[in-house]
mmCIF file of C-alpha atoms in Angstrom:
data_model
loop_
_atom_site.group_PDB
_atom_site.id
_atom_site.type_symbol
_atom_site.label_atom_id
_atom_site.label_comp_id
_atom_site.label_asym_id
_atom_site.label_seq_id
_atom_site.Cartn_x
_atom_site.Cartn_y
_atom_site.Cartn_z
ATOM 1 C CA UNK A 50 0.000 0.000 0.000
ATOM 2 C CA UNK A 51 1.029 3.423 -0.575
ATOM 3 C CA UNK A 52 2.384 5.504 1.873
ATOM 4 C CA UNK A 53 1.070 8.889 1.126
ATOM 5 C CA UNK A 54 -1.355 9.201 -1.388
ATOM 6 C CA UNK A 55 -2.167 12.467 -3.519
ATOM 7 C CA UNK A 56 -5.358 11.709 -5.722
ATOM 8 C CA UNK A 57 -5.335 15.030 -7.653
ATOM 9 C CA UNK A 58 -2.591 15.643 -10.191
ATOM 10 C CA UNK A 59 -3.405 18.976 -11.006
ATOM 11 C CA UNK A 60 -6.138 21.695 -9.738
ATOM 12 C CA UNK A 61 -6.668 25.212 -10.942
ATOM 13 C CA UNK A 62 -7.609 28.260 -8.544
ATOM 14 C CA UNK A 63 -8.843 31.954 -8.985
ATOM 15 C CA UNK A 64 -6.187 34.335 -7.509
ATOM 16 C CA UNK A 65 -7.514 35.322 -3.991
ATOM 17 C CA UNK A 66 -9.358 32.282 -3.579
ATOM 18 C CA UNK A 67 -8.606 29.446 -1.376
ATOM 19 C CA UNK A 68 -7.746 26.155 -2.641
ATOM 20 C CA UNK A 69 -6.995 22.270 -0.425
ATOM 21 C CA UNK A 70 -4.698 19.785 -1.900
ATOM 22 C CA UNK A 71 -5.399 16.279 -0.747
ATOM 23 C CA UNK A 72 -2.722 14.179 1.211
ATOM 24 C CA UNK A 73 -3.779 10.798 2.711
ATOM 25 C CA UNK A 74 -1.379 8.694 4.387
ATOM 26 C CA UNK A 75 -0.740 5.032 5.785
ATOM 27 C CA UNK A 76 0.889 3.459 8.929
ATOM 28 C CA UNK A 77 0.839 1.946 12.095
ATOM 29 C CA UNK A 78 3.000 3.697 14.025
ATOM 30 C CA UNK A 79 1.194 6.113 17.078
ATOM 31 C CA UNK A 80 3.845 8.409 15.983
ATOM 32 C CA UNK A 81 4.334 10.130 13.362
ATOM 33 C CA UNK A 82 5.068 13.395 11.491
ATOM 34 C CA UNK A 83 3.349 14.951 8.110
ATOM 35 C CA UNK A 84 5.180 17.741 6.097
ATOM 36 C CA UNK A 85 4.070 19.337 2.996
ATOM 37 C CA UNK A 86 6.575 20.554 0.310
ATOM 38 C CA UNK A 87 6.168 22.848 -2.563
ATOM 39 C CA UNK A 88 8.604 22.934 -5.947
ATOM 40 C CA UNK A 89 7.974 25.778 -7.995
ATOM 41 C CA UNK A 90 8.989 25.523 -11.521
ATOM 42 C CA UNK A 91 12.448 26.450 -10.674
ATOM 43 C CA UNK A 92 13.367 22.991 -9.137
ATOM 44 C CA UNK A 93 13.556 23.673 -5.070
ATOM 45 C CA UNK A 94 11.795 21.864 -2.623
ATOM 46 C CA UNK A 95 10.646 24.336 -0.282
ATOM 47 C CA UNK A 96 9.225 23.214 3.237
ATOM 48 C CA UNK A 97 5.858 24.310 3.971
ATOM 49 C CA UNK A 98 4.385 23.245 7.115
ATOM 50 C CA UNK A 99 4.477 20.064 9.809
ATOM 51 C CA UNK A 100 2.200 18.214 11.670
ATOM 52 C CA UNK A 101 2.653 16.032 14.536
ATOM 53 C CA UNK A 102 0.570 13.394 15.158
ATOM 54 C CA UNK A 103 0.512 14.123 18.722
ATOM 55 C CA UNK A 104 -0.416 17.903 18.046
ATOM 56 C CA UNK A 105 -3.922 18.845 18.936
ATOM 57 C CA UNK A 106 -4.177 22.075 17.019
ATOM 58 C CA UNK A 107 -3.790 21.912 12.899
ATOM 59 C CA UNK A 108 -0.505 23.401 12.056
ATOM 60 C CA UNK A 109 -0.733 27.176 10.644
ATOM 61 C CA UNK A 110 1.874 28.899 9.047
ATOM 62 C CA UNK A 111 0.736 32.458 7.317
ATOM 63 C CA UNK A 112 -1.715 31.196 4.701
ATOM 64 C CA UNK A 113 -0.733 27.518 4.764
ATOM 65 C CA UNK A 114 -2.956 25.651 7.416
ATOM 66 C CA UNK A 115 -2.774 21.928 7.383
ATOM 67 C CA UNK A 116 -6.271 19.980 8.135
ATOM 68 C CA UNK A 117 -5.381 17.309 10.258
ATOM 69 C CA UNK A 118 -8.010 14.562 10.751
ATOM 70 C CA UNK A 119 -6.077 11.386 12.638
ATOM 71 C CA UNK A 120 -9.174 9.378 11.945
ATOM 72 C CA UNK A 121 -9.481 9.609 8.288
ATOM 73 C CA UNK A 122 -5.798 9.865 8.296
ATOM 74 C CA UNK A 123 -6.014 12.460 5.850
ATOM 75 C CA UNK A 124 -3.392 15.936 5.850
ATOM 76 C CA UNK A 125 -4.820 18.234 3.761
ATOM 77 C CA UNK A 126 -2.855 21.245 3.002
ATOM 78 C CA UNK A 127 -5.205 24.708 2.628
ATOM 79 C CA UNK A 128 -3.801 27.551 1.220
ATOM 80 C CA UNK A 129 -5.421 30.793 1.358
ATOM 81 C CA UNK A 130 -5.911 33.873 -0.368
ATOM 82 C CA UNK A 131 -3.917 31.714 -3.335
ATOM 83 C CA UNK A 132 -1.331 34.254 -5.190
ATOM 84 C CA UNK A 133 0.236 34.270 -8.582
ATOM 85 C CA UNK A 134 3.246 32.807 -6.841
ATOM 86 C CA UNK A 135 1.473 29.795 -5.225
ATOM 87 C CA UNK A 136 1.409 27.659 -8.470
ATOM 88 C CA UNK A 137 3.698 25.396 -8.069
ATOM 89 C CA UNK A 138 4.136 21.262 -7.388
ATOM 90 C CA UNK A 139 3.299 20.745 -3.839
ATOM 91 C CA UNK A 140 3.979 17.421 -1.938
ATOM 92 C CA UNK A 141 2.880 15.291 0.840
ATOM 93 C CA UNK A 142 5.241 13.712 3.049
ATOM 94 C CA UNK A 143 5.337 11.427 5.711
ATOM 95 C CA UNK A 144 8.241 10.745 8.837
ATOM 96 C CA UNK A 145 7.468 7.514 10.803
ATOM 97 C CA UNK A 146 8.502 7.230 14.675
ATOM 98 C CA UNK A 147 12.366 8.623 14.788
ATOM 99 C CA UNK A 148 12.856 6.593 11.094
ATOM 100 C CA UNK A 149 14.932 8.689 8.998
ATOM 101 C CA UNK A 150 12.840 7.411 5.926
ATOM 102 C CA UNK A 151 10.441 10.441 4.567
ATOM 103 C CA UNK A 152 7.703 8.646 2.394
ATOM 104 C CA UNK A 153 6.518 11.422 -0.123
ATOM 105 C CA UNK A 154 3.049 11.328 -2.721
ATOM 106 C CA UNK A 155 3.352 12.147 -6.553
ATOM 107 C CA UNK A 156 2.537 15.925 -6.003
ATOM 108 C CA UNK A 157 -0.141 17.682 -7.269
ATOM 109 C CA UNK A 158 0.717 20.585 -9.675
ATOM 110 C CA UNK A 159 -1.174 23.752 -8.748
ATOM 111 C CA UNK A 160 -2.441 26.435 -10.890
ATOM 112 C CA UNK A 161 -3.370 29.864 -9.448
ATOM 113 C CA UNK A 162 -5.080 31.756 -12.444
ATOM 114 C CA UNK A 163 -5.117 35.948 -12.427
ATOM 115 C CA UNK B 282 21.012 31.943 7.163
ATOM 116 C CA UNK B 283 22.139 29.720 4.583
ATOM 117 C CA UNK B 284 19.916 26.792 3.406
ATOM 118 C CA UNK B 285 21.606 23.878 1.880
ATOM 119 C CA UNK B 286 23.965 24.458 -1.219
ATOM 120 C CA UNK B 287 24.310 22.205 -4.067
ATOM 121 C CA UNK B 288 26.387 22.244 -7.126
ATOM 122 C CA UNK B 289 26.304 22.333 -9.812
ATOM 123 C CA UNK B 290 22.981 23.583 -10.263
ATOM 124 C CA UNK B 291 23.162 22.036 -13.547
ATOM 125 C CA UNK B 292 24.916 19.212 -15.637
ATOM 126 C CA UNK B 293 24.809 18.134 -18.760
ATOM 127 C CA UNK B 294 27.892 15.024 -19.640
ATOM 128 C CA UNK B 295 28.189 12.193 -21.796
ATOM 129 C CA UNK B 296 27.744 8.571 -21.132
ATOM 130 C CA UNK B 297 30.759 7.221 -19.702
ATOM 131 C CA UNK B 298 31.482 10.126 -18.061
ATOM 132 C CA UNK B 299 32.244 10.588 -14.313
ATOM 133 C CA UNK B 300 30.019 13.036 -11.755
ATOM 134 C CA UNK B 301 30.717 14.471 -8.913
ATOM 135 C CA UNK B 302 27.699 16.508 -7.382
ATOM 136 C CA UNK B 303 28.311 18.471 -4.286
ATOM 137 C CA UNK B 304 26.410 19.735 -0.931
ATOM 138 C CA UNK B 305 27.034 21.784 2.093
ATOM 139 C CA UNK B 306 24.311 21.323 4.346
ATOM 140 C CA UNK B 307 22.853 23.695 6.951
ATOM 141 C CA UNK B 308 25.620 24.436 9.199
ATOM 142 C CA UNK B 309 24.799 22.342 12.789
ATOM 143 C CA UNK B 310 22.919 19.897 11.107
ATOM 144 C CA UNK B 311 23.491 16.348 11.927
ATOM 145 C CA UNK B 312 21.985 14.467 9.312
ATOM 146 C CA UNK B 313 22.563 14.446 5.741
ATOM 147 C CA UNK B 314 20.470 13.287 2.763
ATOM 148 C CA UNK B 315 21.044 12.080 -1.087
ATOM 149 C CA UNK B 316 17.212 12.061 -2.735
ATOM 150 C CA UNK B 317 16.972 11.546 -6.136
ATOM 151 C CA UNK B 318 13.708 12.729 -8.213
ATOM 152 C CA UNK B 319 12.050 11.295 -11.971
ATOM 153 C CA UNK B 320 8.780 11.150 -13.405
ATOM 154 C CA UNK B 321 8.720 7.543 -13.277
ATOM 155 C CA UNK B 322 9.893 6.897 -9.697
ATOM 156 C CA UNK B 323 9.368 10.498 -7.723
ATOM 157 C CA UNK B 324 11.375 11.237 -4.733
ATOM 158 C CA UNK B 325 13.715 8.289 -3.844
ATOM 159 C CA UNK B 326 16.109 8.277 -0.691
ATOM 160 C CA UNK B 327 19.219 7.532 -2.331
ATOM 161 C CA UNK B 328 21.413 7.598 0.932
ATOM 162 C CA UNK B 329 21.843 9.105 4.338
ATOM 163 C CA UNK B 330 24.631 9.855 6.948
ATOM 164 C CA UNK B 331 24.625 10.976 10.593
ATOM 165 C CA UNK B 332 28.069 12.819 11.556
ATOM 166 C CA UNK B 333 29.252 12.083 8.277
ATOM 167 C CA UNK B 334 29.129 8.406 8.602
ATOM 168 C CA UNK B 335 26.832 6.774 6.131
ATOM 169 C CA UNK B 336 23.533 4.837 7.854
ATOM 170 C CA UNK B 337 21.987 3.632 5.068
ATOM 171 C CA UNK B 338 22.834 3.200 1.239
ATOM 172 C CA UNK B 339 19.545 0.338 0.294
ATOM 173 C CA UNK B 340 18.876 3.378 -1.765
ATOM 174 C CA UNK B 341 21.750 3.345 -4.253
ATOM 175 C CA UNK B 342 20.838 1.926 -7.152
ATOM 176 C CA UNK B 343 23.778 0.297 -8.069
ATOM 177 C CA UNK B 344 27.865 0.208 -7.631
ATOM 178 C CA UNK B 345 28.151 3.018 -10.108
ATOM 179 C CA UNK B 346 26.668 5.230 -7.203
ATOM 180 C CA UNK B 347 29.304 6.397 -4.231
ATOM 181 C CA UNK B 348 28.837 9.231 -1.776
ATOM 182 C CA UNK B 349 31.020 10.224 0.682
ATOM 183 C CA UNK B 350 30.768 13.003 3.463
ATOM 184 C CA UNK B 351 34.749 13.726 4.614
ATOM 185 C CA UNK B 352 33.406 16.270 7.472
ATOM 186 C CA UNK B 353 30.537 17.663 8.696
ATOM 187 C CA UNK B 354 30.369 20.637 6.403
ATOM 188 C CA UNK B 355 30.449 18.587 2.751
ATOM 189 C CA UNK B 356 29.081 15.864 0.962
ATOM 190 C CA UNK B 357 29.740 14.379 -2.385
ATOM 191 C CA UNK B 358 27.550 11.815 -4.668
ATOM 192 C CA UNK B 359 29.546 10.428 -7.531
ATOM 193 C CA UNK B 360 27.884 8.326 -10.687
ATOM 194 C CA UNK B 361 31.163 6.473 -12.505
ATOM 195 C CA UNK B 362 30.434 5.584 -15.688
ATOM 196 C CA UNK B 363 27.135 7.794 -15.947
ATOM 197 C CA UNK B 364 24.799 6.469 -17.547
ATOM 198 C CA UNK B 365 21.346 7.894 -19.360
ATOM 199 C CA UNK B 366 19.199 6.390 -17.071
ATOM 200 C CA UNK B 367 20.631 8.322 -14.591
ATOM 201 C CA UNK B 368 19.528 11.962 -15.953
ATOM 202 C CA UNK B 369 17.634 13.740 -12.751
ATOM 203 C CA UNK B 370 17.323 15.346 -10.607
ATOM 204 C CA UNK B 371 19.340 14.844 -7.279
ATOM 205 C CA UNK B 372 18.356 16.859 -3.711
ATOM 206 C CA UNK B 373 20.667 17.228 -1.042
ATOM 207 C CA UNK B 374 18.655 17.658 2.318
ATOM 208 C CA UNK B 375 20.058 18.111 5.987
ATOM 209 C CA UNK B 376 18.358 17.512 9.261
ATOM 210 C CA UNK B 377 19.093 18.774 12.788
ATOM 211 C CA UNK B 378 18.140 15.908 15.659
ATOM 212 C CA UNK B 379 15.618 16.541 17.130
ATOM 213 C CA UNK B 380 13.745 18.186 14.745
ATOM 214 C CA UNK B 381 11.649 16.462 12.375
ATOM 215 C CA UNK B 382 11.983 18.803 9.211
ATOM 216 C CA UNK B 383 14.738 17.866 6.712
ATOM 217 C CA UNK B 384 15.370 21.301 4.463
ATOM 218 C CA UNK B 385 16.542 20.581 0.659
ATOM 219 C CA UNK B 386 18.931 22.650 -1.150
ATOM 220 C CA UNK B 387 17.915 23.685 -4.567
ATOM 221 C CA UNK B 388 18.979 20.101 -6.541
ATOM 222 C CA UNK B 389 21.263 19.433 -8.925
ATOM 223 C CA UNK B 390 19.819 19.193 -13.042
ATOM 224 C CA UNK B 391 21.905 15.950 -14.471
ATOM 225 C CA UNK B 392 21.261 15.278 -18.118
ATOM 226 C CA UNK B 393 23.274 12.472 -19.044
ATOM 227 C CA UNK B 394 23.647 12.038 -23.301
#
């Protein structure tokens, strides 16, 4: 079974509008950790946000927010007020226990459109 | 502060033909990363090292693939005799125990003709 799964290859968003990228994931382990990355055209991976799987609150950083639900196992990323600059490949990792192995989806190319 | 520095950014060399790509990670930072990234196969952990000694290498694909870290500020990945197959492209990434984040530098583009 897949580790982290990312069903949506590509999505398209109005500038100013806000836009969630799907990210489920798969283990066992009570502990874990859940990162998104994005690569803009240019090549870099660029970290976005984390989640612990201990962490009560969902992860916020500016206008990424991370929508944690442990149940579903799902880690969505939301991204708000989406800008010109947001379009981009963005990716959905996982971190198992203290494992040095980061399982990452197939991305999901994002389109922010003036 | 400075992220994690790869070169060269890019690479274009014909089969047969050594590599040598490069890395400084984040200065402090304990752990140290090889990813490679294609269509076909995505992100792959290639190898990693903890105070430059290697942990794990199930990630190199074959004998043609060497890295070596000689201190705790440099890194190399080498691919002798390159190959076509090999063309992508390859992410350093450094961690700092505890933390959970690993932080990429900006990859090196290898086009192997």
């Amino acid at each position: 079974a897949q580790k982290i799964t990312q069903t949506q290859p590509g999505m398209f968003v109005q500038e100013k509008e806000a836009v969630t990228l799907d990210c489920t994931y798969d283990t066992s382990d009570q502990s874990y950790g859940l990162f998104w990355y994005k690569q803009p055209s240019s090549g870099e991976m660029i970290f976005l946000i984390y989640q612990g799987s201990y962490d009560e609150q969902n992860a916020t950083e500016g206008r990424y927010s991370l929508n944690f639900q442990k149940a579903r196992k799902s880690a969505n990323l939301v991204i708000s007020a989406s800008q010109l600059g947001d379009s981009a490949m963005y990716f959905c990792a996982m971190r198992e226990g203290t494992g040095n192995q980061f399982y990452f989806g197939t991305g999901t190319s994002l389109t922010v459109i003036p | 502060d400075a992220g994690v520095i790869q070169s060269p950014r890019h690479e274009v060399t014909e089969m047969g033909q050594e590599v040598t790509l490069r890395c400084k990670p984040i200065s402090g930072h304990d752990y140290l990363f090889w990813y490679r990234q294609t269509m076909m196969r995505g992100l792959e952990l290639l190898i990693y090292f903890n105070n430059n000694v290697p942990i794990d290498d199930s990630g190199m694909p074959e004998d043609r693939f060497s890295a070596k870290m000689p201190n705790a500020s440099f890194s190399t990945l080498k691919i002798q005799p390159s190959e076509p197959r090999d063309s992508a492209v390859y992410f350093c990434a450094s961690r700092l125990e505890p933390g959970n984040t690993i932080y990429f530098g900006e990859g090196s583009w290898l086009t192997v003709v």
